[in-house]
Coordinates of C-alpha atoms in Angstrom, one line a residue:
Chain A
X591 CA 57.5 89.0 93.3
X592 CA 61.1 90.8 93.1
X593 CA 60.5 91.6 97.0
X594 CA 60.2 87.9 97.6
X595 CA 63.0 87.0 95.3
X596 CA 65.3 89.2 97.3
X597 CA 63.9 87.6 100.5
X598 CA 64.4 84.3 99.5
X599 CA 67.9 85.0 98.7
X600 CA 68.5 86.3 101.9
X601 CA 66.8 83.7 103.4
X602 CA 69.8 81.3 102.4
X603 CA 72.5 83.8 102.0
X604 CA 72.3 84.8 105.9
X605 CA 72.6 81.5 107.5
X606 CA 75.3 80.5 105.6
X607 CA 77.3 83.2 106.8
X608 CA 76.5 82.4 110.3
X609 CA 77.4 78.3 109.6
X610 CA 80.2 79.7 107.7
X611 CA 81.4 81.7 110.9
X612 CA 80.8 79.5 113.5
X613 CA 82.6 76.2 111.7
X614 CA 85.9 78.7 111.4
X615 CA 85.8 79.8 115.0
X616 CA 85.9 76.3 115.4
X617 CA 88.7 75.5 113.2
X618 CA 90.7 78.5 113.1
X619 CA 89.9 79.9 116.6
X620 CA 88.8 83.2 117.5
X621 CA 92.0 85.5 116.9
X622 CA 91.1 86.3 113.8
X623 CA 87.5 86.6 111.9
X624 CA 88.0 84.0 109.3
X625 CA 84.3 82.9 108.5
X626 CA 84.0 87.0 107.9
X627 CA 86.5 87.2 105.1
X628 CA 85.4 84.0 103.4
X629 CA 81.8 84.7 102.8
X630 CA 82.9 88.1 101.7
X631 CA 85.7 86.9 99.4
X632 CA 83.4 84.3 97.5
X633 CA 80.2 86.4 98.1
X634 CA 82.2 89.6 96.4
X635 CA 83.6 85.9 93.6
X636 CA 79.9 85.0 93.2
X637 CA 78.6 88.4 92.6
X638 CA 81.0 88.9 89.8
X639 CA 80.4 85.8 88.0
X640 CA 77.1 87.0 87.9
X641 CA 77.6 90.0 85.8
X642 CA 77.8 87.6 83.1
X643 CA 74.0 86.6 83.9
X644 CA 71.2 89.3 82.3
X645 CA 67.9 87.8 83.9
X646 CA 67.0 90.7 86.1
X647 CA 65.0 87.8 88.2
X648 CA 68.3 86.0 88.8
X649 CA 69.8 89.4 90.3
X650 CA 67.5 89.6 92.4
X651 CA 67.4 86.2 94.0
X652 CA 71.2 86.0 93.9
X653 CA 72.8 89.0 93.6
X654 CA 70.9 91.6 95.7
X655 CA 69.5 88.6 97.8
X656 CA 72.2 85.9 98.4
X657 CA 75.6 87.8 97.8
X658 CA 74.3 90.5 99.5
X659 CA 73.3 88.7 102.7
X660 CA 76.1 86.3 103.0
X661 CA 78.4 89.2 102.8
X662 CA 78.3 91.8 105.3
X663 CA 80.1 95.1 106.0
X664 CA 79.0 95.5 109.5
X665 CA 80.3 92.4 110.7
X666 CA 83.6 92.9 109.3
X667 CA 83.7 96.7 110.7
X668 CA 83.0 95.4 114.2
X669 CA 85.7 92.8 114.4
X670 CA 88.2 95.1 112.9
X671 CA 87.0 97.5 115.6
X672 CA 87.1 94.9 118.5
X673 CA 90.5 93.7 117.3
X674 CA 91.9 97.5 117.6
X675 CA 90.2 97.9 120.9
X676 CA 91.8 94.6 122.0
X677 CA 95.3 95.6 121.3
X678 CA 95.6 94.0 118.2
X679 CA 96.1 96.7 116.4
X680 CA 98.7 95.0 113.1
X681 CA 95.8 92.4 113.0
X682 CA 92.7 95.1 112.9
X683 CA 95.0 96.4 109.8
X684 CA 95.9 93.2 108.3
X685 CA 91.9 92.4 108.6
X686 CA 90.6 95.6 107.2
X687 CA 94.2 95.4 103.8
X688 CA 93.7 91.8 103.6
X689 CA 89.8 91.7 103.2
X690 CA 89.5 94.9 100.6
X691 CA 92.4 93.4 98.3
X692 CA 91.2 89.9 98.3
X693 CA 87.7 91.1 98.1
X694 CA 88.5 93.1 95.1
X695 CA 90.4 90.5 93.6
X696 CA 88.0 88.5 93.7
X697 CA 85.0 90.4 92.4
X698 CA 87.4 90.6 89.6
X699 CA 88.4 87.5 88.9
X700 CA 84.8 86.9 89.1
X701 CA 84.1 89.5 86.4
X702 CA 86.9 88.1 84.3
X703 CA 85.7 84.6 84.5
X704 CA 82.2 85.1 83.2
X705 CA 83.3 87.0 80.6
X706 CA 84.9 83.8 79.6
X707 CA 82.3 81.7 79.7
Chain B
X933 CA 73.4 73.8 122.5
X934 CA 71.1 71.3 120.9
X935 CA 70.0 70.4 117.1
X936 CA 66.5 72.4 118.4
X937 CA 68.6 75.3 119.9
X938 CA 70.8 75.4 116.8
X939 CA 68.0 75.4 114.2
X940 CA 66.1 78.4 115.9
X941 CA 69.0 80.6 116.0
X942 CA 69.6 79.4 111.5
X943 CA 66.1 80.1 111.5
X944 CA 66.4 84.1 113.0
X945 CA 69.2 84.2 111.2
X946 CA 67.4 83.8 107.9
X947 CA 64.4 85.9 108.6
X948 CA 66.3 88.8 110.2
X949 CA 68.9 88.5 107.0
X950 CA 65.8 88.6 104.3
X951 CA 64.7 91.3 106.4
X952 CA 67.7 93.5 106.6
X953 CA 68.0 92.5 102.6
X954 CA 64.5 93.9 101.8
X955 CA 65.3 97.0 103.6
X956 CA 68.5 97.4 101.5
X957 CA 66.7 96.5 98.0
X958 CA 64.0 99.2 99.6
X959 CA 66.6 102.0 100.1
X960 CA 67.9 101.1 96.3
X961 CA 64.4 100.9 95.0
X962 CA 64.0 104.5 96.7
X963 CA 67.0 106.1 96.0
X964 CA 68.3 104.5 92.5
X965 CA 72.1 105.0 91.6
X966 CA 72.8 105.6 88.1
X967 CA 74.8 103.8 85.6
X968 CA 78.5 104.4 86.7
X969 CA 77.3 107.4 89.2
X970 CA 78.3 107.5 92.8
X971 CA 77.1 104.9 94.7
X972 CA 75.5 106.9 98.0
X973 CA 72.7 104.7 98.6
X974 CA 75.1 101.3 99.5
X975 CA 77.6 104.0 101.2
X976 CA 74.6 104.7 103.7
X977 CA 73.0 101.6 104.0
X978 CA 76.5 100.4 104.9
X979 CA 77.5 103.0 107.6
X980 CA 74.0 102.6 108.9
X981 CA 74.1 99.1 109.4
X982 CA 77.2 99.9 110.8
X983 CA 76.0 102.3 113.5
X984 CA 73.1 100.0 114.3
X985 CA 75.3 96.6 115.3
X986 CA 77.3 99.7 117.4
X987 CA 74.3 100.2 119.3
X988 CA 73.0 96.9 119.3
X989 CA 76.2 94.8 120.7
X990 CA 77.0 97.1 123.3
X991 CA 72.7 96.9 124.2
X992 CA 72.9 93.2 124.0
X993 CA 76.1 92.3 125.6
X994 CA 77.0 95.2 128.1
X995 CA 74.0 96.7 129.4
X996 CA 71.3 95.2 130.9
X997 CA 68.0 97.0 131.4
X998 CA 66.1 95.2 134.2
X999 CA 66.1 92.3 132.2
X1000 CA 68.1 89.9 130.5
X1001 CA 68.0 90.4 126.6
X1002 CA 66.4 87.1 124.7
X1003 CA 69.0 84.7 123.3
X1004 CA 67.6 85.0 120.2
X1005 CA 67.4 88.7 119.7
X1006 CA 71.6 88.8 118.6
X1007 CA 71.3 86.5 115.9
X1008 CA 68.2 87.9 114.9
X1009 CA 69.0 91.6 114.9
X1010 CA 72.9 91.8 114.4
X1011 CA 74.1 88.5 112.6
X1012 CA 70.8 88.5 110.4
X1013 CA 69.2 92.1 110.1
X1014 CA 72.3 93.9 110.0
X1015 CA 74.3 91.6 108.1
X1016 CA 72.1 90.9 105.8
X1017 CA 71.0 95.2 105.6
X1018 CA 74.7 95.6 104.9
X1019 CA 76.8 94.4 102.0
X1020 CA 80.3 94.0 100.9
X1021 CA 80.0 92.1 97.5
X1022 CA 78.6 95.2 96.6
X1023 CA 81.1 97.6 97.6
X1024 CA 83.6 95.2 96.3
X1025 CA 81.8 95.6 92.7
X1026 CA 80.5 98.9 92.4
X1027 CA 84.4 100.1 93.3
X1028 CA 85.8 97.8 90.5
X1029 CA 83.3 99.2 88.0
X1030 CA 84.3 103.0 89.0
X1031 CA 88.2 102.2 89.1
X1032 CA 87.7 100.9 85.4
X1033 CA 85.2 103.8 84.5
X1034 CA 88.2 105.8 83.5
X1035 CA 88.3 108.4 86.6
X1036 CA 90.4 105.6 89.7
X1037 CA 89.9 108.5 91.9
X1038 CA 86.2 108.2 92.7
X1039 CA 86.5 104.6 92.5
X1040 CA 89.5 105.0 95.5
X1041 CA 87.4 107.6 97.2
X1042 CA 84.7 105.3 97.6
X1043 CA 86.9 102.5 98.7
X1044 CA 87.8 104.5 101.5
X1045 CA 84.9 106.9 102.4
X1046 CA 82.9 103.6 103.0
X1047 CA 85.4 102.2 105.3
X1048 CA 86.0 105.1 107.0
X1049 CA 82.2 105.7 107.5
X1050 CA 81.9 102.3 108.5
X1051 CA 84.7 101.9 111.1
X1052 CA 83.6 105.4 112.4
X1053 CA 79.4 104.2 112.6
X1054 CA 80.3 101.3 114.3
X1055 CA 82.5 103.1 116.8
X1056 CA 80.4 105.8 117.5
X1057 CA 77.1 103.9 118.2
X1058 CA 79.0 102.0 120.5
X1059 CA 80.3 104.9 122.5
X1060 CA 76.8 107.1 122.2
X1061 CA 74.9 103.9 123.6
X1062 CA 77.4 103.3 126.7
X1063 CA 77.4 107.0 127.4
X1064 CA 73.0 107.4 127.1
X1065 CA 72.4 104.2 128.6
X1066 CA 73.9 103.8 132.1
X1067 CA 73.4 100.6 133.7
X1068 CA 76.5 97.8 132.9
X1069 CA 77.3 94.8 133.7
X1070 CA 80.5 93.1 132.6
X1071 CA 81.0 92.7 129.2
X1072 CA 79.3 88.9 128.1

């Protein structure tokens, strides 16, 4: 059962990710990997909301399955790898400062806010 | 590419992603982190999901060995397996709790181990593949 929950998490978590990355190559171009950092800025703002939530079942599903998922290290290493291979040195540094703060920030803020609630 | 085309590549995108997500819950389930220790096992999983796209992008889009890869294979294995293997919403949290645990050090150290393990695994598969496998085409 927890294997599936994880799975089913996944399931949703990845494909938003890649919707999430393809409508801001759309909108934003390619220069920089927008759809990247937002999924990992609300995935990192979701999964600290969710230390407010105790049912191991619900961590599962959405924690380990859905934040982890539509967030992804590997993705954001390899753009800030082919951005410094391209030249774009500043913007492999502004990708790799900009996405730990706001990352962190948000998990915070996240934290923060469902201790409110 | 069409609605069809469009909802095969969602659809390996979502198996490969519970996939790679198994596979990390696996590695966690196997090698458990305690309550405010050092967090090795997402450290790994990361830098070797890291090392994997390496190897992977340059297979998929540089080489080609006698055949063209499937379409399908670089959602499948990079977008979904590998995305969904790695995690940053992790890191993100695990370094909060160990810069409030009272000792910021470890929580900085693992801030930047995993990225430099990260950037360094994805580098480095890259370069190993193109130096072991030796037929290329122009970069897709």
């Amino acid at each position: 059962m927890n294997w599936l929950l994880v799975m089913a998490g996944a399931a949703v978590g990845a494909p938003l990710r890649y919707l999430t990355d393809r409508a801001a190559k759309t909108r934003f171009g390619l220069r920089l990997p927008w759809g990247t950092f937002a999924v990992n800025v609300v995935g990192s703002f979701v999964l600290g909301l969710l230390t407010g939530v105790s049912s191991e079942r619900l961590h599962l599903l959405l924690a380990t399955g859905l934040c982890g998922a539509l967030t992804t290290y590997s993705t954001f290493s390899y753009e800030t790898l082919k951005l410094y291979e391209g030249g774009a040195k500043g913007y492999a540094v502004l990708n790799v400062a900009g996405s730990l703060a706001a990352g962190l920030g948000a998990v915070w803020l996240g934290v923060r806010t469902a201790g409110l609630l | 590419m069409g609605t069809r085309g469009e909802l095969r590549v969602v659809g390996v995108v979502a198996a490969g992603g519970a996939l790679g997500a198994t596979a990390r819950y696996g590695a966690s389930l196997l090698w458990p982190t305690p309550a405010h220790g050092f967090p090795w096992t997402t450290l790994t999983v990361n830098a070797v999901g890291c090392a994997a796209l390496g190897v992977l992008m340059v297979l998929l889009t540089e080489t080609r060995v006698r055949v063209a890869p499937h379409p399908l294979l670089r959602p499948f294995l990079c977008t979904g397996f590998c995305g969904g293997f790695t995690t940053f919403s992790t890191y993100a949290l695990d370094t909060r709790l160990l810069l409030d645990a009272g000792d910021p050090t470890r929580g900085l150290l693992y801030l930047v181990a995993t990225l430099i393990a990260a950037l360094a695994a994805v580098w480095a598969g890259g370069a190993v593949t193109r130096a072991v496998v030796p037929v290329r085409v122009t970069p897709a």
